[in-house]
PDB file of C-alpha atoms in Angstrom:
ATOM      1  CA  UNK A 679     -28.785 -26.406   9.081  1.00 59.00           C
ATOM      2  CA  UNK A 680     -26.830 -24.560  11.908  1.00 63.00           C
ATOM      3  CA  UNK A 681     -25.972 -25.859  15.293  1.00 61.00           C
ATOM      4  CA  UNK A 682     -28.573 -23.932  17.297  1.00 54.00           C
ATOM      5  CA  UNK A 683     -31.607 -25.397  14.822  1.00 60.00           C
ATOM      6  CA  UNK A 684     -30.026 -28.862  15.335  1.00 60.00           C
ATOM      7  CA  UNK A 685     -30.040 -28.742  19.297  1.00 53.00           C
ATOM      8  CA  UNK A 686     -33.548 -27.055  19.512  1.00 56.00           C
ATOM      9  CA  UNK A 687     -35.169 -29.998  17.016  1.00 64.00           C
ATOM     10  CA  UNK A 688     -32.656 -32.635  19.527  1.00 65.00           C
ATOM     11  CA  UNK A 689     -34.235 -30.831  22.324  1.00 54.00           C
ATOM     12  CA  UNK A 690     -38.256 -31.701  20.390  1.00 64.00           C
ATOM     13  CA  UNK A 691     -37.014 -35.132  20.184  1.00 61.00           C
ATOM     14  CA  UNK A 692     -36.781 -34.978  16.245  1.00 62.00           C
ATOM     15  CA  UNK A 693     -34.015 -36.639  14.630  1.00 55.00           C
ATOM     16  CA  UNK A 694     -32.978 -34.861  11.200  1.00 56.00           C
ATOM     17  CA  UNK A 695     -30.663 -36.806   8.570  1.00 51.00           C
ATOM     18  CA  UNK A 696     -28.987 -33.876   7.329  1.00 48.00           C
ATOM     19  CA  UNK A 697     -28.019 -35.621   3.661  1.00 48.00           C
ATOM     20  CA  UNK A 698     -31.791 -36.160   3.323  1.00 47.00           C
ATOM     21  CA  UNK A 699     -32.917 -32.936   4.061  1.00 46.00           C
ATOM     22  CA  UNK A 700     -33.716 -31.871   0.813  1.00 42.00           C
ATOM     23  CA  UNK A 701     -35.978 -35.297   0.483  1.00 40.00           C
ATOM     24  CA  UNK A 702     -37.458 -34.037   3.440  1.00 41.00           C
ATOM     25  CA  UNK A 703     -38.157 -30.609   2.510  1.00 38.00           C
ATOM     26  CA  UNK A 704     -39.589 -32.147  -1.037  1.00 41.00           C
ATOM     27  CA  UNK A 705     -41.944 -34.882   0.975  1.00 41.00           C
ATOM     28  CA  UNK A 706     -43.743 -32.019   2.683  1.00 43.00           C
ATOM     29  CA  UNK A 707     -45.366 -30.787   0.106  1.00 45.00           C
ATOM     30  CA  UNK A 708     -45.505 -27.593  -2.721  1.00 42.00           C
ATOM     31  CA  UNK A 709     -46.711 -24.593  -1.478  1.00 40.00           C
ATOM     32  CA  UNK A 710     -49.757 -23.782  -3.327  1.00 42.00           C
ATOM     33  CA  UNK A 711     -50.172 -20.380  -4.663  1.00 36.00           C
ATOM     34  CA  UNK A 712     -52.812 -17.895  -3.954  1.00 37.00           C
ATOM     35  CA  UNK A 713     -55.070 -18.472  -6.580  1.00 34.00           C
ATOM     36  CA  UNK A 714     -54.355 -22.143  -7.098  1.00 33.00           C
ATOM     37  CA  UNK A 715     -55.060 -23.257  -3.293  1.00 37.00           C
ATOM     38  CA  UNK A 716     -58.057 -25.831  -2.717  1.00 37.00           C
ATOM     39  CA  UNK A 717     -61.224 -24.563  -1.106  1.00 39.00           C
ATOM     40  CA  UNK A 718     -61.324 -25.831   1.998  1.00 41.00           C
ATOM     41  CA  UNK A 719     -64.940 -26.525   2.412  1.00 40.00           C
ATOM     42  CA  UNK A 720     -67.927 -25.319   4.469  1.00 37.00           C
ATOM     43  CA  UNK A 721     -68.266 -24.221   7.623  1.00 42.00           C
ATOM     44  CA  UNK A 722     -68.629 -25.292  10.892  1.00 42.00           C
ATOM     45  CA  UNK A 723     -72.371 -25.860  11.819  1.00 36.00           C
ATOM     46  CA  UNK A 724     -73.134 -22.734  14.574  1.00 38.00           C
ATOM     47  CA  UNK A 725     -74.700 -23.415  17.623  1.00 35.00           C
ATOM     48  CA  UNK A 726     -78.252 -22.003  17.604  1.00 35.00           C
ATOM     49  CA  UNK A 727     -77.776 -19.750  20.595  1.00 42.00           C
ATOM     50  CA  UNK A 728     -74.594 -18.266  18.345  1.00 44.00           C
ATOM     51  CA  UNK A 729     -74.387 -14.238  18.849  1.00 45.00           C
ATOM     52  CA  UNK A 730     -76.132 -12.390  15.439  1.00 46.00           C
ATOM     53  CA  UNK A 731     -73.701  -9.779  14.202  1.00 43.00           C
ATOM     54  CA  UNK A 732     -74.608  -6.379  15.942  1.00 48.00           C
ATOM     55  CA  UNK A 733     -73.355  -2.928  16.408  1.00 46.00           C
ATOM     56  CA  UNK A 734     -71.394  -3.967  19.179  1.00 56.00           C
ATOM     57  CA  UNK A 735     -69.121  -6.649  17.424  1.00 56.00           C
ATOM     58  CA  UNK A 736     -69.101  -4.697  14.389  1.00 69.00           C
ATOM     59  CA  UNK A 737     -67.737  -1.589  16.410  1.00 84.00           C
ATOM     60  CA  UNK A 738     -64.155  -4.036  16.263  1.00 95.00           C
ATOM     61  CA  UNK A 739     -63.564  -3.227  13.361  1.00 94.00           C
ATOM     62  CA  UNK A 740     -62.208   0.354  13.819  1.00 95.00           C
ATOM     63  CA  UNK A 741     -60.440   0.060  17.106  1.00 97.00           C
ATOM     64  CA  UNK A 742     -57.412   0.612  17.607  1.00 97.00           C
ATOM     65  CA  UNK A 743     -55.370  -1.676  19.882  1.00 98.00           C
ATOM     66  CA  UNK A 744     -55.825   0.245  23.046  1.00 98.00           C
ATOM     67  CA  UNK A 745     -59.899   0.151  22.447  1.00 97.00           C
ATOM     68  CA  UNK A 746     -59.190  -3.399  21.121  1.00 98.00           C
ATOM     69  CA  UNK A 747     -57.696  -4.557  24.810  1.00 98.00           C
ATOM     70  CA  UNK A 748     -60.560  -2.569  26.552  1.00 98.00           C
ATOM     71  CA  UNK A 749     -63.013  -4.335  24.749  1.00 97.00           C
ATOM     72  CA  UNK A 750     -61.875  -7.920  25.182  1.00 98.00           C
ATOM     73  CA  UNK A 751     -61.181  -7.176  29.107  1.00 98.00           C
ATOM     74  CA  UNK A 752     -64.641  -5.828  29.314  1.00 97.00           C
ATOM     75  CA  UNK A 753     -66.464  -8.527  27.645  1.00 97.00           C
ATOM     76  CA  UNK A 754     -69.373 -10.560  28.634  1.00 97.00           C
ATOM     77  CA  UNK A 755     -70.399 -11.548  25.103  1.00 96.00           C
ATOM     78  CA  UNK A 756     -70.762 -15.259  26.061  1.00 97.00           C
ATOM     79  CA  UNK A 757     -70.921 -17.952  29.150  1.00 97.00           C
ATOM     80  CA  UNK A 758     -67.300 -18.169  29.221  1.00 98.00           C
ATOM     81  CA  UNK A 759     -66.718 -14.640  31.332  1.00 97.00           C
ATOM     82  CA  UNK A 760     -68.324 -15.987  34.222  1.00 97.00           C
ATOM     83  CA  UNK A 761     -65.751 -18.511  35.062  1.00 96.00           C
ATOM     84  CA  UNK A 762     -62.487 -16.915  33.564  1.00 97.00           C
ATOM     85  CA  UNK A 763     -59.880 -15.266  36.111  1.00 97.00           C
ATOM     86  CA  UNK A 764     -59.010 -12.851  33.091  1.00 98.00           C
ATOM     87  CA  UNK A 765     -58.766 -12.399  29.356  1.00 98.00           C
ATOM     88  CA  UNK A 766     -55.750 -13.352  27.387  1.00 98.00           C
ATOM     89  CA  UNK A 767     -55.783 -11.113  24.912  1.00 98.00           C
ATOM     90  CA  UNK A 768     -52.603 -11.558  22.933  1.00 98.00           C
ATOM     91  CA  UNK A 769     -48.777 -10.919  22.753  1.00 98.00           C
ATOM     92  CA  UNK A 770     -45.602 -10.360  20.766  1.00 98.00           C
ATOM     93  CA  UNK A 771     -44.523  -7.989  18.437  1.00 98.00           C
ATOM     94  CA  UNK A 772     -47.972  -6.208  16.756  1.00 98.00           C
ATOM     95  CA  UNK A 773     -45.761  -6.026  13.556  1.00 98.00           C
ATOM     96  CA  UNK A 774     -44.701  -9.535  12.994  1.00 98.00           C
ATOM     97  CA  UNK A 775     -44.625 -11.480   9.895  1.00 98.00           C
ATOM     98  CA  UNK A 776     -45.777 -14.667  11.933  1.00 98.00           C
ATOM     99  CA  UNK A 777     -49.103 -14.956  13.850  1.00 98.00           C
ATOM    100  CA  UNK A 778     -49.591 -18.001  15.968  1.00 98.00           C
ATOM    101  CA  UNK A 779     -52.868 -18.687  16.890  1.00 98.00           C
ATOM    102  CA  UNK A 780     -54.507 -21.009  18.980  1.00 98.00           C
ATOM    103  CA  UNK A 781     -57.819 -22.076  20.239  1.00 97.00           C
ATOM    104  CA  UNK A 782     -58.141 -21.153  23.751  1.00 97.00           C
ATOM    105  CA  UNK A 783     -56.457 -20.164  27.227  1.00 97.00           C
ATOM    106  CA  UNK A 784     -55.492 -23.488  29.593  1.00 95.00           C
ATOM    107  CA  UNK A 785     -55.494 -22.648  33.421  1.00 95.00           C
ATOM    108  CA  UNK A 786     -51.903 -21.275  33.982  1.00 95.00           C
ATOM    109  CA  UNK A 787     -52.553 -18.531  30.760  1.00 97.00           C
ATOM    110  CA  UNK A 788     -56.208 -18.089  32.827  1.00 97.00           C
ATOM    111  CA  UNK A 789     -53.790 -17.210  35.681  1.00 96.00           C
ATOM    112  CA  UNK A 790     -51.202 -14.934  34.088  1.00 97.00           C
ATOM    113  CA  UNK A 791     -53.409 -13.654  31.172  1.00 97.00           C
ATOM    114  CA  UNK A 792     -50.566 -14.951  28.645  1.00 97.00           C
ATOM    115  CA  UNK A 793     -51.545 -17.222  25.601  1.00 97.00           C
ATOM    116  CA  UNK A 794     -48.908 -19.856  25.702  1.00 97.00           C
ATOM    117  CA  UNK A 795     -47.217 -20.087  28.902  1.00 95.00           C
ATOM    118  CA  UNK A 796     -47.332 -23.612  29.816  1.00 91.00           C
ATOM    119  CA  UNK A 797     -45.479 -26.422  28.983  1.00 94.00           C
ATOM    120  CA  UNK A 798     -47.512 -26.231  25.598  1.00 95.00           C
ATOM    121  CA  UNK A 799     -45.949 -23.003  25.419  1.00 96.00           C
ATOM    122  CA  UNK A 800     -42.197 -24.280  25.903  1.00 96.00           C
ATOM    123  CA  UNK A 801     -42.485 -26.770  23.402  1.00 97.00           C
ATOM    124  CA  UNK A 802     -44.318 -23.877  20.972  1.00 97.00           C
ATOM    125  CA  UNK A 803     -41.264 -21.585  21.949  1.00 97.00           C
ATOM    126  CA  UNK A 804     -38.775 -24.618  20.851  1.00 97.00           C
ATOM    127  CA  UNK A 805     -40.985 -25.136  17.443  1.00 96.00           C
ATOM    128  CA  UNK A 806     -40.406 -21.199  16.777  1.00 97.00           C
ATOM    129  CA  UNK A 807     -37.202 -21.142  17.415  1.00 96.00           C
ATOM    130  CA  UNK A 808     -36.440 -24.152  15.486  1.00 95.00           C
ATOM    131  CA  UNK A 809     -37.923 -22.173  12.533  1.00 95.00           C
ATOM    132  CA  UNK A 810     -35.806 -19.260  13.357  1.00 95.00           C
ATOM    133  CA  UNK A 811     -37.844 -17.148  15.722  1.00 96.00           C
ATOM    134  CA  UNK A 812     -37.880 -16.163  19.088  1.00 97.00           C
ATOM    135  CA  UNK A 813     -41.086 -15.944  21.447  1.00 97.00           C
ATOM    136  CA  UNK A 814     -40.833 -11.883  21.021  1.00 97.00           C
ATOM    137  CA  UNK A 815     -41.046 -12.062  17.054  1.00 97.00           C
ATOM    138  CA  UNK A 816     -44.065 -12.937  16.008  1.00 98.00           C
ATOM    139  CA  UNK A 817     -47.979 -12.312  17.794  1.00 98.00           C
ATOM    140  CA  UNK A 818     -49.604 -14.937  19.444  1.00 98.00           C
ATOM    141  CA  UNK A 819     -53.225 -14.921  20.393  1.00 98.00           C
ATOM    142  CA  UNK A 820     -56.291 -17.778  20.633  1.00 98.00           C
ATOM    143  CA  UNK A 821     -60.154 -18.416  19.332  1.00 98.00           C
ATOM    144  CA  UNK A 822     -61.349 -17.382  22.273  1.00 98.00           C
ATOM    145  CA  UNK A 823     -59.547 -14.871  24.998  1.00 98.00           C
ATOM    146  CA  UNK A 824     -61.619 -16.688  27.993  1.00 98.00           C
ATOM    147  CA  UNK A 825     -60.668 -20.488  29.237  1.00 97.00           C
ATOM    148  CA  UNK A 826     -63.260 -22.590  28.768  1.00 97.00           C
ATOM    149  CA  UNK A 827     -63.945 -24.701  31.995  1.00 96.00           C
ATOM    150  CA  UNK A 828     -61.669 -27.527  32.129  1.00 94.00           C
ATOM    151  CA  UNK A 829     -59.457 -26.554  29.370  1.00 92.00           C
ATOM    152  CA  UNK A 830     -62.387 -28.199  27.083  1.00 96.00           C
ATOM    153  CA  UNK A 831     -62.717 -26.961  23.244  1.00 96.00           C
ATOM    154  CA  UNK A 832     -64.636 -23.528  22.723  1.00 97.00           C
ATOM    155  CA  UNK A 833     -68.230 -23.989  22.017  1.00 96.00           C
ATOM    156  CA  UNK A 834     -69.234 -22.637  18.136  1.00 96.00           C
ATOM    157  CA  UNK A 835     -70.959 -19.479  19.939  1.00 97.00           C
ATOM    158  CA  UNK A 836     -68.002 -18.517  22.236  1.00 98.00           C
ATOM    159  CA  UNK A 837     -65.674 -18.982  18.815  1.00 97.00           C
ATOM    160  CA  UNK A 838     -68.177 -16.278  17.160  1.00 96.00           C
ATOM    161  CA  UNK A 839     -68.674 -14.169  20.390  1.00 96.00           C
ATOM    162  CA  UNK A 840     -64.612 -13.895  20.038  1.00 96.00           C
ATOM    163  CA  UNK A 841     -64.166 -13.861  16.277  1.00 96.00           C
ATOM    164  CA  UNK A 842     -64.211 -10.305  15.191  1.00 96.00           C
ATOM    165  CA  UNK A 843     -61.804  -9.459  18.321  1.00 98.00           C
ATOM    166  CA  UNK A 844     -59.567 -12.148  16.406  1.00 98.00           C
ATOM    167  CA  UNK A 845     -59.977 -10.421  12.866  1.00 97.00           C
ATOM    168  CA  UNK A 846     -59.386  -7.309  14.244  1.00 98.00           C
ATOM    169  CA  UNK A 847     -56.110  -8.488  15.525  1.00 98.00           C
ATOM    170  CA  UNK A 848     -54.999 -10.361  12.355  1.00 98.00           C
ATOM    171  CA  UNK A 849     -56.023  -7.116  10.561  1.00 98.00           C
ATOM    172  CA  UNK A 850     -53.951  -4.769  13.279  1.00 98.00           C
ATOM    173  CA  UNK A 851     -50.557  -7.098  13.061  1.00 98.00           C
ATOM    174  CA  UNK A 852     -50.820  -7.917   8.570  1.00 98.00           C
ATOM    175  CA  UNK A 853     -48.962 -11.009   9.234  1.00 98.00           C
ATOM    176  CA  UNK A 854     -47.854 -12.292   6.096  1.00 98.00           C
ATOM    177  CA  UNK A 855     -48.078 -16.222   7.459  1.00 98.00           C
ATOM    178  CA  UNK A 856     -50.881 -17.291  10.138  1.00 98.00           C
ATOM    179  CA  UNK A 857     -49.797 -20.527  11.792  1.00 98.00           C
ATOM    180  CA  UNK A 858     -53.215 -22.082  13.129  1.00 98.00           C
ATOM    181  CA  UNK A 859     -52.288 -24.424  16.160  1.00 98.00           C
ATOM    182  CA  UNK A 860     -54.447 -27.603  16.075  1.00 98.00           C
ATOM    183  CA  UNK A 861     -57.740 -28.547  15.184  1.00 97.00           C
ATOM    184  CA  UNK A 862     -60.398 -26.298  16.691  1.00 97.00           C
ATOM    185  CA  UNK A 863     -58.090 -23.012  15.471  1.00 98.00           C
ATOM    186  CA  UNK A 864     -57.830 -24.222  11.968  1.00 98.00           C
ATOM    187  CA  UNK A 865     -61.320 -24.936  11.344  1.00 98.00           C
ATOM    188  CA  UNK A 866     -62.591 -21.718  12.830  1.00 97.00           C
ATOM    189  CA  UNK A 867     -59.787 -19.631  10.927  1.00 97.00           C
ATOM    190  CA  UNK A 868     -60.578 -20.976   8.310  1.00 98.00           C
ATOM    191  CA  UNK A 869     -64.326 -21.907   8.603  1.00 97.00           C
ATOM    192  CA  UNK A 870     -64.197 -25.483   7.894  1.00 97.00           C
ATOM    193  CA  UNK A 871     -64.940 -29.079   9.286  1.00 97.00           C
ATOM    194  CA  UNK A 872     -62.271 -30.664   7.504  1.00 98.00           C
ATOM    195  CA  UNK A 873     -59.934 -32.948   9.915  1.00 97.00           C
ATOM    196  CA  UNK A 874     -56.634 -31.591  10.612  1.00 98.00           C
ATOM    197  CA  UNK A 875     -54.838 -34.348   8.762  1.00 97.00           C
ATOM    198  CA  UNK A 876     -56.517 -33.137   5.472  1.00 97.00           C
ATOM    199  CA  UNK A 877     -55.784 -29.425   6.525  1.00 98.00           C
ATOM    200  CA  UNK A 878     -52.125 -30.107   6.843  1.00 98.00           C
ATOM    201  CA  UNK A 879     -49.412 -30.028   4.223  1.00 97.00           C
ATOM    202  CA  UNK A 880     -50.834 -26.584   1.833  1.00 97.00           C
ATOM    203  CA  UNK A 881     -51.418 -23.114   2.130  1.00 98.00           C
ATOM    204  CA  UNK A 882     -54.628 -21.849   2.803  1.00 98.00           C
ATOM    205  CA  UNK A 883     -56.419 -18.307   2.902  1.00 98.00           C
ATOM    206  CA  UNK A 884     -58.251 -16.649   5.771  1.00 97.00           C
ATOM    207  CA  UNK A 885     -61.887 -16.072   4.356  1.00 96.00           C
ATOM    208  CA  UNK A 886     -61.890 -12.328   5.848  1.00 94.00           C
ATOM    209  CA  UNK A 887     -58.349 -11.366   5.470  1.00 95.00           C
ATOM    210  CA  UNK A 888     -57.016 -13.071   2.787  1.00 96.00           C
ATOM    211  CA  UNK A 889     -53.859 -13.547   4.936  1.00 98.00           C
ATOM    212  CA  UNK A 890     -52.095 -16.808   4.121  1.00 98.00           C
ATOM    213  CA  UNK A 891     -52.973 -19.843   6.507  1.00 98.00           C
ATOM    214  CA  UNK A 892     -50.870 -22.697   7.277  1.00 98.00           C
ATOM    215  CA  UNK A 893     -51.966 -25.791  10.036  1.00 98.00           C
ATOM    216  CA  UNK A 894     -49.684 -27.685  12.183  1.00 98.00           C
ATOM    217  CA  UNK A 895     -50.563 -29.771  15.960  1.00 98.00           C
ATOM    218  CA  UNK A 896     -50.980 -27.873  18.604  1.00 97.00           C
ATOM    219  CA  UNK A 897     -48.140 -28.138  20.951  1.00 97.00           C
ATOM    220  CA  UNK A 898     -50.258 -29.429  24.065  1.00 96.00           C
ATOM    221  CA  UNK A 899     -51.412 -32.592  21.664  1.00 97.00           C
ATOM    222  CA  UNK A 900     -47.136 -33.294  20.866  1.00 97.00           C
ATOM    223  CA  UNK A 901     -46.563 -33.715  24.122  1.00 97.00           C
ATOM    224  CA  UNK A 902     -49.319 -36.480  24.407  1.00 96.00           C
ATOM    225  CA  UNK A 903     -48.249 -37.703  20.935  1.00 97.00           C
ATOM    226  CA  UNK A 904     -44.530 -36.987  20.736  1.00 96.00           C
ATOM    227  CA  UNK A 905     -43.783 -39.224  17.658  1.00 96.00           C
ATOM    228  CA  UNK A 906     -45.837 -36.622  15.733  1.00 97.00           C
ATOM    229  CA  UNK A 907     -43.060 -34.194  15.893  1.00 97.00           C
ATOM    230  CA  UNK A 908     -41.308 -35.063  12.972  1.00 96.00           C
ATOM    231  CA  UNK A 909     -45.013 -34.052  11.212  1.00 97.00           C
ATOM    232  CA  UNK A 910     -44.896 -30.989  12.675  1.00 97.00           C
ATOM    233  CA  UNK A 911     -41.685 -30.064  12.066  1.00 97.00           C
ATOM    234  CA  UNK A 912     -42.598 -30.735   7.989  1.00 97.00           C
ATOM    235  CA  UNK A 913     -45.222 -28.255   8.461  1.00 98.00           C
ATOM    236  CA  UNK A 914     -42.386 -25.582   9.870  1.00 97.00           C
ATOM    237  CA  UNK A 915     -40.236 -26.380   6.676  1.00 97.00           C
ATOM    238  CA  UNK A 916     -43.454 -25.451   4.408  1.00 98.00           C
ATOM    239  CA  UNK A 917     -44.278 -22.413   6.141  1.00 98.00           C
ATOM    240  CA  UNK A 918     -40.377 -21.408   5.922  1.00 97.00           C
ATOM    241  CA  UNK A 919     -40.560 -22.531   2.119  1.00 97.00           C
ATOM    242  CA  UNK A 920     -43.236 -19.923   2.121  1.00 97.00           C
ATOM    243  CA  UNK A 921     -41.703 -17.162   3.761  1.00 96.00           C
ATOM    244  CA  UNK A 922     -38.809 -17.188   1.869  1.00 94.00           C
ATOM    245  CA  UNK A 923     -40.718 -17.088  -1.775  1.00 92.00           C
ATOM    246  CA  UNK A 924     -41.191 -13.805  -2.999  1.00 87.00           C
ATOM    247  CA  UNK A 925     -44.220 -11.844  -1.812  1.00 76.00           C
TER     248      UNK A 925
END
């Protein structure tokens, strides 16, 4: 492990015992191949008042990403345009082999229409770089491109008012490796109820992409729980492991 990786994961407040690190790398986990990997269960219930699929929503599947921006700043699929300042549609590079996603805007990325620009996007910036990345590399976007009020967790039908703009972008970018950040985006990704716990540690498959899915904490919940880093930092080993096994 170089010096720079070593200072970033001081910097996250993980301590790596470099002789070990090959225990380490072994105690995270195998990486499960395509057509091995678990199902991951059922979906989410959806709230009753949850948008039916229409002409409109459909139409996101052939834009391009100029019509794909128009659309999202436009929208007033659900409650949550009423309260936002702006959409945060996405950013990074729109050819990236990583895709972070998360599940929502906070108030600052409300503010500068930014996914990720708080101090839950510092410490997301440290984890990336820590795995070899900078900020610019790979695309991040969110569940929803509205805040919620009071930074709560998207409702079922805001997640499915927003969910083909979100397909649409995994689709534009082909990521080889989605990165779902926390709960709420993992089990709408992947349209589950598991618990994150029993999410972690394999590789999963997005139902309408088939692009490989891995889970890790979101970085707003490490700062609240900081002795979870280490965990997290397990689940950037496995999606490294991943990358670096032949396509």
């Amino acid at each position: 492990m170089n010096r720079e990786r070593m200072e970033v994961l001081d910097a996250m407040g993980i301590t790596v015992w470099v002789p070990r690190e090959a225990a380490a790398v072994q105690a995270a986990g195998p990486v499960v191949a395509p057509r091995a990997a678990a199902a991951v269960g059922a979906g989410p219930a959806r709230a009753a008042d949850a948008p039916p699929v229409s002409t409109e929503t459909s139409a996101a599947a052939t834009m391009d990403w100029n019509r794909l921006a128009a659309a999202v700043a436009a929208c007033t699929r659900c409650r949550l345009h009423a309260t936002r300042t702006q959409t945060v549609f996405g950013v990074g590079n729109r050819n990236a082999a990583w895709m972070i996603v998360g599940e929502g805007p906070g108030q600052e990325e409300d503010r500068r229409g930014e996914p990720f620009v708080g101090p839950a996007g510092q410490l997301l910036n440290a984890m990336l770089k820590a795995a070899g990345h900078a900020r610019e590399d790979v695309y991040i976007a969110n569940i929803v491109k509205c805040r919620p009020p009071n930074n709560r967790n998207p409702q079922p039908d805001e997640a499915a008012a927003c969910a083909d703009f979100l397909e649409r972008q995994i689709t534009l970018v082909a990521p080889r490796l989605i990165v779902a950040v926390g709960r709420v985006a993992a089990q709408n990704l992947l349209g589950t109820d598991l618990s994150l716990g029993r999410l972690r540690g394999r590789i999963h498959r997005h139902p309408a992409t088939g692009t490989a899915v891995l889970v890790t904490y979101h970085p707003a919940y490490l700062l609240r729980s900081p002795a979870d880093k280490a965990k997290a930092w397990q689940d950037l080993k496995l999606a490294m492991q991943y990358m670096q096994a032949p396509a």
